[in-house]
Coordinates of C-alpha atoms and ligand atoms in Angstrom, one line a residue:
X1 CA 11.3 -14.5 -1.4
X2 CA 12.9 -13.3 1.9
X3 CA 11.4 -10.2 2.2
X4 CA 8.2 -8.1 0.7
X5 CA 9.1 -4.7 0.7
X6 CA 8.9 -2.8 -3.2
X7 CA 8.1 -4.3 -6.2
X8 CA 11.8 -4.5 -6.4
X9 CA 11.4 -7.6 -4.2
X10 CA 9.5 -9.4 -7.0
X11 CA 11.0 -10.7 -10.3
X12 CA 8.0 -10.5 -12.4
X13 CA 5.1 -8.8 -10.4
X14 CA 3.0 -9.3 -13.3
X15 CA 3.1 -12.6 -12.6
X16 CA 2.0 -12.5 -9.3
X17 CA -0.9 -10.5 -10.3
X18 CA -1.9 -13.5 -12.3
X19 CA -1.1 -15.8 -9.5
X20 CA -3.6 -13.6 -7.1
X21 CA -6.4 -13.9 -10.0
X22 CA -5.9 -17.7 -10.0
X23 CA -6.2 -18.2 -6.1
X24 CA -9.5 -15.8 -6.6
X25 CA -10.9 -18.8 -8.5
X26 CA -10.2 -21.2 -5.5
X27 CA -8.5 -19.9 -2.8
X28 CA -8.4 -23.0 -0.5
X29 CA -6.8 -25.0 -3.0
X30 CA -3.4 -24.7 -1.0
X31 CA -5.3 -25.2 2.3
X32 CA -2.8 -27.5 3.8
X33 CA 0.7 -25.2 2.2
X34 CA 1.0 -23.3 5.4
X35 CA -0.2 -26.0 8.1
X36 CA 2.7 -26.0 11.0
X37 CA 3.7 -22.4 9.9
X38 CA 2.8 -19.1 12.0
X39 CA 2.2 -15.1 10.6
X40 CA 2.6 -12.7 12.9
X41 CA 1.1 -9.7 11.7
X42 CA 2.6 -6.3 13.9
X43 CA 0.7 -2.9 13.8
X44 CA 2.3 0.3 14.7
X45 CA -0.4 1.9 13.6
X46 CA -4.1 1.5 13.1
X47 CA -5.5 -1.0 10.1
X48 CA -9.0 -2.6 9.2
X49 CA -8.3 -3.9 5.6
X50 CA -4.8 -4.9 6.1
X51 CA -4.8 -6.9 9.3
X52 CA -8.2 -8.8 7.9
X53 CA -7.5 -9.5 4.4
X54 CA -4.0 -10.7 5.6
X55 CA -5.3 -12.7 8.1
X56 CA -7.7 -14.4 5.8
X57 CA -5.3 -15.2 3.1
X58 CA -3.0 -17.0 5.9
X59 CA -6.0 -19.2 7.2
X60 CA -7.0 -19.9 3.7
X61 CA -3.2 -21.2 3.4
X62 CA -3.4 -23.5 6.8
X63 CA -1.4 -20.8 8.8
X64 CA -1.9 -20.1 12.3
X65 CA -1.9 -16.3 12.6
X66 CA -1.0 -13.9 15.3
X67 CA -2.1 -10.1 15.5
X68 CA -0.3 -8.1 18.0
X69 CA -1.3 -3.9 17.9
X70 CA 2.5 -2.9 19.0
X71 CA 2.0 0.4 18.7
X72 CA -0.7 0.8 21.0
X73 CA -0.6 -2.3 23.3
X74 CA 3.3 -3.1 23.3
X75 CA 6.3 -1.2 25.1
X76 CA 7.5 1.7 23.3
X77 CA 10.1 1.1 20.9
X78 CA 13.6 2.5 21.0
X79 CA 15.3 3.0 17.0
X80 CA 18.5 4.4 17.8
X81 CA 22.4 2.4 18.6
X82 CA 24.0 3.1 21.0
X83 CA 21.6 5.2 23.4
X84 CA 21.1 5.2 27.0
X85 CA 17.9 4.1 27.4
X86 CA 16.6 6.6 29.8
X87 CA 13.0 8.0 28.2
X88 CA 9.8 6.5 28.4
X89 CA 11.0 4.1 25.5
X90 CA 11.3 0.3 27.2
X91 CA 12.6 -1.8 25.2
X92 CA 14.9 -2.0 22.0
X93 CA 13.9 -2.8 18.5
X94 CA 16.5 -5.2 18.1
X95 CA 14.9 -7.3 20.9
X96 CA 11.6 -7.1 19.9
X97 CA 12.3 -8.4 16.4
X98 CA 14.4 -11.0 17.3
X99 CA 11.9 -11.9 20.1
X100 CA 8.6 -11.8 17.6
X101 CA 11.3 -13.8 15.6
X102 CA 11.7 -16.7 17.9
X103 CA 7.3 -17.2 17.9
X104 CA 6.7 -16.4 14.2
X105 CA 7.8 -18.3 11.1
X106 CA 6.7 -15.1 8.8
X107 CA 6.2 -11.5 10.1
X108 CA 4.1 -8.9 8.5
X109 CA 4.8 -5.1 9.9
X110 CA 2.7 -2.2 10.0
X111 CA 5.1 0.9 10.3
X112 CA 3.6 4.6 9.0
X113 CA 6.6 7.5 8.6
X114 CA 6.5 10.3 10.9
X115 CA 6.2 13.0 8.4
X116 CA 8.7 15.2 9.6
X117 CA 12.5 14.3 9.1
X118 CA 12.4 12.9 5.3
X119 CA 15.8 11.2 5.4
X120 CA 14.6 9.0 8.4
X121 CA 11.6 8.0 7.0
X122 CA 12.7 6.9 3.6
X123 CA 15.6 5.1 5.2
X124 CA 12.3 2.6 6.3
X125 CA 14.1 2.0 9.8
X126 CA 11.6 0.2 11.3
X127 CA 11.0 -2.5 8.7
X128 CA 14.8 -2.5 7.7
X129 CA 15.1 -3.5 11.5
X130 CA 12.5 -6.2 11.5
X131 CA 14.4 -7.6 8.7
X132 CA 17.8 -7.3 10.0
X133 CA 16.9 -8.8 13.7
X134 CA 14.3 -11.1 13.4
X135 CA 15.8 -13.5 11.0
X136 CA 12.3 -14.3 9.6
X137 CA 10.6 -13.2 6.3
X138 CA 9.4 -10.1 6.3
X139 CA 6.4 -8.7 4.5
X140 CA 5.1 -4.6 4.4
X141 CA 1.9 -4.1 5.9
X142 CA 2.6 -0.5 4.3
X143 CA 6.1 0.9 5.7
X144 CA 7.2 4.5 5.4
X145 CA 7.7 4.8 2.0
X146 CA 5.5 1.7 0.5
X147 CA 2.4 -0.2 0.7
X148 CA 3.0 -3.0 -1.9
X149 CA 0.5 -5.4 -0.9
X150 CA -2.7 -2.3 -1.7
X151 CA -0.7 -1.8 -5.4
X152 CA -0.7 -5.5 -6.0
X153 CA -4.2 -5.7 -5.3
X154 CA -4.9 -2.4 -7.6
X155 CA -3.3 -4.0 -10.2
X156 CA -5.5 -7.1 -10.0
X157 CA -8.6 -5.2 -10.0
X158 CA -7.4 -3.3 -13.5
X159 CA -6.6 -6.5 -14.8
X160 CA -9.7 -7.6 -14.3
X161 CA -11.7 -4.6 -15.0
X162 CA -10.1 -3.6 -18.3
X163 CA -11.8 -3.5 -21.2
X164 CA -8.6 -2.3 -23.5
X165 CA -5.2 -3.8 -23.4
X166 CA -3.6 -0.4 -22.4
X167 CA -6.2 1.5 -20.4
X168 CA -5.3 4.8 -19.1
X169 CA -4.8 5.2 -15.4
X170 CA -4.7 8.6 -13.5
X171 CA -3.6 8.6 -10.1
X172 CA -5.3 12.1 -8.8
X173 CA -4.4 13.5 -5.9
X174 CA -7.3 15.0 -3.9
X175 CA -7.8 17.1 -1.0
X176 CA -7.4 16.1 3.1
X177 CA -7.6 17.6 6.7
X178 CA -4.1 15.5 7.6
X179 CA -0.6 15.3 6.4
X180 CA -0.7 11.5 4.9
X181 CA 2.4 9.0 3.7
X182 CA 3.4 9.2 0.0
X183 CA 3.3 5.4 0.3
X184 CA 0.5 4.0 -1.6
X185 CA 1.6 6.6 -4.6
X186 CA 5.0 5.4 -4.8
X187 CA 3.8 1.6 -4.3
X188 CA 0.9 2.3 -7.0
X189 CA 3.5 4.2 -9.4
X190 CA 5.9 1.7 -9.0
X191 CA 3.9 -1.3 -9.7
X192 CA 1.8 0.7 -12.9
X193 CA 5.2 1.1 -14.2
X194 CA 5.6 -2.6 -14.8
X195 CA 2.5 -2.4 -17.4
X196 CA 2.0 -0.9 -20.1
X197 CA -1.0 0.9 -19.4
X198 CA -0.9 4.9 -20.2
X199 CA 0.0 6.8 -16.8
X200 CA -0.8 10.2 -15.6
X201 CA -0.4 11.5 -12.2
X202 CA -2.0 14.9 -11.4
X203 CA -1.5 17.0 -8.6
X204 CA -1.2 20.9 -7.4
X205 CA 2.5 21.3 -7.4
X206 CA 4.7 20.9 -5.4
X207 CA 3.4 17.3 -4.3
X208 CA 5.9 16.0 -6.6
X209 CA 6.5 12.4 -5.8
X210 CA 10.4 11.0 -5.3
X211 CA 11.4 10.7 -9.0
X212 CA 14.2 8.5 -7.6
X213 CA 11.1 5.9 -6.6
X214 CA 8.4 6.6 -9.4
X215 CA 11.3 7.1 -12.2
X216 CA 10.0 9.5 -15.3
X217 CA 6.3 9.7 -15.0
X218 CA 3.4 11.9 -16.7
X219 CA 3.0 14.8 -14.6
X220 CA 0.0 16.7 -15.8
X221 CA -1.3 19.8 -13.6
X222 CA -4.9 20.4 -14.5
X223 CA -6.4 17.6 -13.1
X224 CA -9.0 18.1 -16.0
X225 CA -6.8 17.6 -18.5
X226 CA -6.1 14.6 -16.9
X227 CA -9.0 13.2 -16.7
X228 CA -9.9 13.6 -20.4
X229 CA -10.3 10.0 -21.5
X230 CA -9.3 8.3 -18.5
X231 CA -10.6 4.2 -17.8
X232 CA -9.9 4.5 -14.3
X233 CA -9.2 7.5 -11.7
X234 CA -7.2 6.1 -9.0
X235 CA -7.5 9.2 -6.0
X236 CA -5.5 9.3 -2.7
X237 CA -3.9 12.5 -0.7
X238 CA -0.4 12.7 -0.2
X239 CA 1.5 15.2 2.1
X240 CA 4.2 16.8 0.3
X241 CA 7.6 15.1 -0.8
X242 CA 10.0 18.5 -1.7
X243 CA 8.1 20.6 1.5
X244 CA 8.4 16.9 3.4
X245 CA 5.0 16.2 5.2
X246 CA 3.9 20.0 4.8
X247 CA 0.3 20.3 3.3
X248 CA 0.7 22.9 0.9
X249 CA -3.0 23.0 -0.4
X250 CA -6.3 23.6 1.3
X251 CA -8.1 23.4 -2.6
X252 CA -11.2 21.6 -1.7
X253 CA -11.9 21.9 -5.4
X254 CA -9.3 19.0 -6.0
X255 CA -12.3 16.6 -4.9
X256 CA -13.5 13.9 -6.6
X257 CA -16.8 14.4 -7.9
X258 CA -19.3 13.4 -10.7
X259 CA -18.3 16.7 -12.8
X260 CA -15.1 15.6 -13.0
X261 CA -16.0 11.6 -13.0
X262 CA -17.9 12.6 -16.3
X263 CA -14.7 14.0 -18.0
X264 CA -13.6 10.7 -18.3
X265 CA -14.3 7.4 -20.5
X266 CA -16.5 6.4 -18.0
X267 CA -13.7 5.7 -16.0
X268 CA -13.7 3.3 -13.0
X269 CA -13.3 5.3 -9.7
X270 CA -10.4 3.4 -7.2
X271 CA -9.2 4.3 -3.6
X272 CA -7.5 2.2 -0.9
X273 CA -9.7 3.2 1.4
X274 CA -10.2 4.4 4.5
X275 CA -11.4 7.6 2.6
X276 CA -12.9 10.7 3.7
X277 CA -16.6 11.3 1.7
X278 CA -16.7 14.9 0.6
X279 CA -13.4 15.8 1.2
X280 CA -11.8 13.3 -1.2
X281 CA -14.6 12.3 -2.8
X282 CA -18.2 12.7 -3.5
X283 CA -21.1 10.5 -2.4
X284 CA -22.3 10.5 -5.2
X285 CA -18.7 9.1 -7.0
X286 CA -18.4 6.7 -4.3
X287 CA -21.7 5.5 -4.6
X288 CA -22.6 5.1 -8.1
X289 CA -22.3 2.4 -10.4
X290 CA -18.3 3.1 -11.3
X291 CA -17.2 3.0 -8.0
X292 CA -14.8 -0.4 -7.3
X293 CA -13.1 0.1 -4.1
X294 CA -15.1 -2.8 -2.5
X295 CA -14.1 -5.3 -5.4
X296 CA -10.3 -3.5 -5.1
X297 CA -10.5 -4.2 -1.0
X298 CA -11.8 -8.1 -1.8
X299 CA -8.7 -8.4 -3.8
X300 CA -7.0 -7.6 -0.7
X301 CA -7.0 -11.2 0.2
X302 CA -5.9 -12.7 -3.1
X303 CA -3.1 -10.3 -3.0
X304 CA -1.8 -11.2 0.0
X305 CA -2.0 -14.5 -0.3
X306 CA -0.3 -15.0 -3.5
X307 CA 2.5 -13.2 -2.0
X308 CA 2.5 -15.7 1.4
X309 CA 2.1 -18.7 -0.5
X310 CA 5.5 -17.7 -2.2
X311 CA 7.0 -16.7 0.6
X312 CA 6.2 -20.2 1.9
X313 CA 7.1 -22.1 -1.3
X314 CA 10.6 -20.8 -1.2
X315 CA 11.3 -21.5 2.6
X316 CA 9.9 -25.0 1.8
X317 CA 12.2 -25.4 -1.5
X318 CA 15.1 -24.6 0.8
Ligands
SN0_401 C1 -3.0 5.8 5.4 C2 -2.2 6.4 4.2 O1 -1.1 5.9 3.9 O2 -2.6 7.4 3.6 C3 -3.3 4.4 5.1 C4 -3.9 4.0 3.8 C5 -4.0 2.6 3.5 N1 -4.2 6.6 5.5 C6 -4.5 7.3 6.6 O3 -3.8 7.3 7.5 C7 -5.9 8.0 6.6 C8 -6.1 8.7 7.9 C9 -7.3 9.6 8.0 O4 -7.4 10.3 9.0 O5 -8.0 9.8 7.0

C-alpha cells in the first residue's frame, strides 16, 4: 500500500476492519514490525485524536514517531509552479516533502480545504504533493476531501456494536457556528458503501454531498423520517457542496437530541468528535447510555494501526 488516501486505496476494506478488531485483542503483538522505521506525522491544522491515536498505533508497532505542527510552527507553504516567490510564503511544497522525505520512512498529513474555491480543494493539492515529492508512503490524517482513517474506525465500532447483520445507519447532518469540510461524510459514505448495512443520509437541502464520491445514496429530507428505526445515528456538520463552503442553514432544530434519539431502535449515537454540546448535540444524547463516541475514538488506534502495519508489510515484502 503506497498511499492511504480513499477507500479506493484499499482492496478489501472490510478486511482491514477485521484486521483492526484483531490488533484490538493484542495490539503489541507486532511490537518489533516497525523497529528501524520512522512516521512522521505533519499537521496543517489542529488535531487531538488524530495525532494521538496515530502516534500510539506506531509505538505499539516499534516505530519511532515524529510530530511536526507545519501549519503553525513551520514556514508557510507555497502550492503553486512556477511563481515568483515574493509573499510572505518561504518555502516550496516540493521541498518540504521531499525534505520531510529524506527523515521519514512513512508520512502521515494533516491538510483541511479552504472552503472557498471547490475545484482546488477537491483536486487534494496538498496531499497529492506530499505524494508526488516525498517519495515516501503517504497516509491521510483527513485531507480536503477525506478522512479515511475516522471511517475505518466507525466501521469497526458498528461491527462491533451490531446486533443485526444489516443495521441501519443514518448519517444526520446537524447544526454548526462554522463552515466545516465534507470530509468525514464522503469518507464515512464511502466506506458504508462497502457493507451492506441500510444507509440514509439526511440533511436540509442543498448540503447534497458529491454524488461523484458517495455514488447513489438514500437521501431522505425529514430527518424524522430518517430516524424511524435507525441502530445507529451517525451526526456531523458539513458546509455545503453545490453553494461550496456556504452555510445555508442556521436551523438549530436540526440538533441532536433525546426527542429525536427516541425515534429510533434505540439507536447508538456516533460522532468523530471534536463536537459542539448543544449545537450539535444534546447533553443529554452525549451523555447517556447510547452514546459511543469514546469507544469509536479508542478505535482510533486500532484503525490506524492496521493501516501502518500494512503499509509496512508491503515495503518489507518489496
Ligand atoms: C473537522 C471537520 O472536518 O469537520 C475535523 C473533524 C475530525 N472539525 C472541525 O474543524 C471542528 C471545528 C469547530 O470549531 O468545531
Amino acid at each position: 500500500m503506497k498511499q492511504f488516501i480513499s477507500v479506493d486505496d484499499i482492496a478489501d476494506p472490510l478486511g482491514l476492519v477485521k484486521e483492526a478488531l484483531n490488533i484490538k485483542k493484542q495490539p503489541r503483538a507486532s511490537s518489533e514490525l516497525g523497529k528501524g522505521l520512522t512516521l512522521g506525522l505533519i499537521f496543517m491544522n489542529p488535531s487531538l485524536r488524530t495525532r494521538l491515536s496515530t502516534q500510539k498505533a506506531a509505538q505499539n508497532l516499534g516505530m519511532d514517531v515524529m510530530v511536526m505542527n507545519v501549519g503553525t510552527e513551520g514556514w508557510k507553504l507555497e502550492m503553486e509552479d512556477g511563481v515568483v516567490m515574493e509573499g510572505d510564503k518561504a518555502e516550496h511544497v516540493k521541498e518540504a516533502a521531499a525534505v520531510i522525505g529524506q527523515y521519514c520512512d512513512i508520512i502521515g498529513l494533516r491538510s483541511f480545504p479552504g472552503l472557498t474555491n471547490r475545484e482546488a480543494d477537491y483536486a487534494d493539492h496538498m496531499i497529492n504533493s506530499f505524494i508526488k515529492y516525498s517519495g515516501r508512503p503517504v497516509i491521510s490524517l483527513e485531507s480536503a476531501v477525506f478522512h479515511p482513517l475516522q471511517s475505518l474506525a466507525d466501521l469497526v465500532t458498528i461491527e462491533e456494536l451490531k446486533q443485526k447483520e444489516k443495521p441501519k445507519v443514518v448519517l444526520s447532518w446537524a447544526p454548526h457556528v462554522k463552515a466545516l469540510p465534507q470530509s468525514v461524510p464522503n469518507s464515512f459514505s464511502q466506506w458504508i458503501n462497502q457493507t451492506d448495512y441500510e444507509f440514509v443520509i439526511t440533511h436540509p437541502e442543498g448540503y447534497e454531498l458529491s454524488q461523484d464520491i458517495i455514488g447513489d445514496v438514500n437521501v431522505e429530507y425529514n430527518q424524522n423520517k430518517a430516524f424511524e428505526a435507525a441502530d445507529f445515528i451517525y451526526a456531523k456538520n458539513w458546509s455545503s457542496y453545490s453553494a461550496y463552503g456556504k452555510i445555508l442553514s442556521e436551523d438549530r432544530s436540526w440538533v441532536i437530541d433525546e426527542t429525536k434519539m427516541s425515534l429510533t431502535n434505540n439507536a447508538r449515537f456516533m460522532h468523530c468528535l471534536p463536537v459542539r454540546r448543544n449545537l450539535v448535540v444534546s447533553d443529554g444524547v452525549l451523555d447517556g447510555s447510547n452514546s459511543v463516541v469514546i469507544q469509536q475514538a479508542g478505535n482510533r488506534e486500532f484503525s490506524a494501526q492496521a493501516v501502518l502495519k500494512r503499509m509496512i508489510e508491503g515495503m518489507r515484502n518489496g
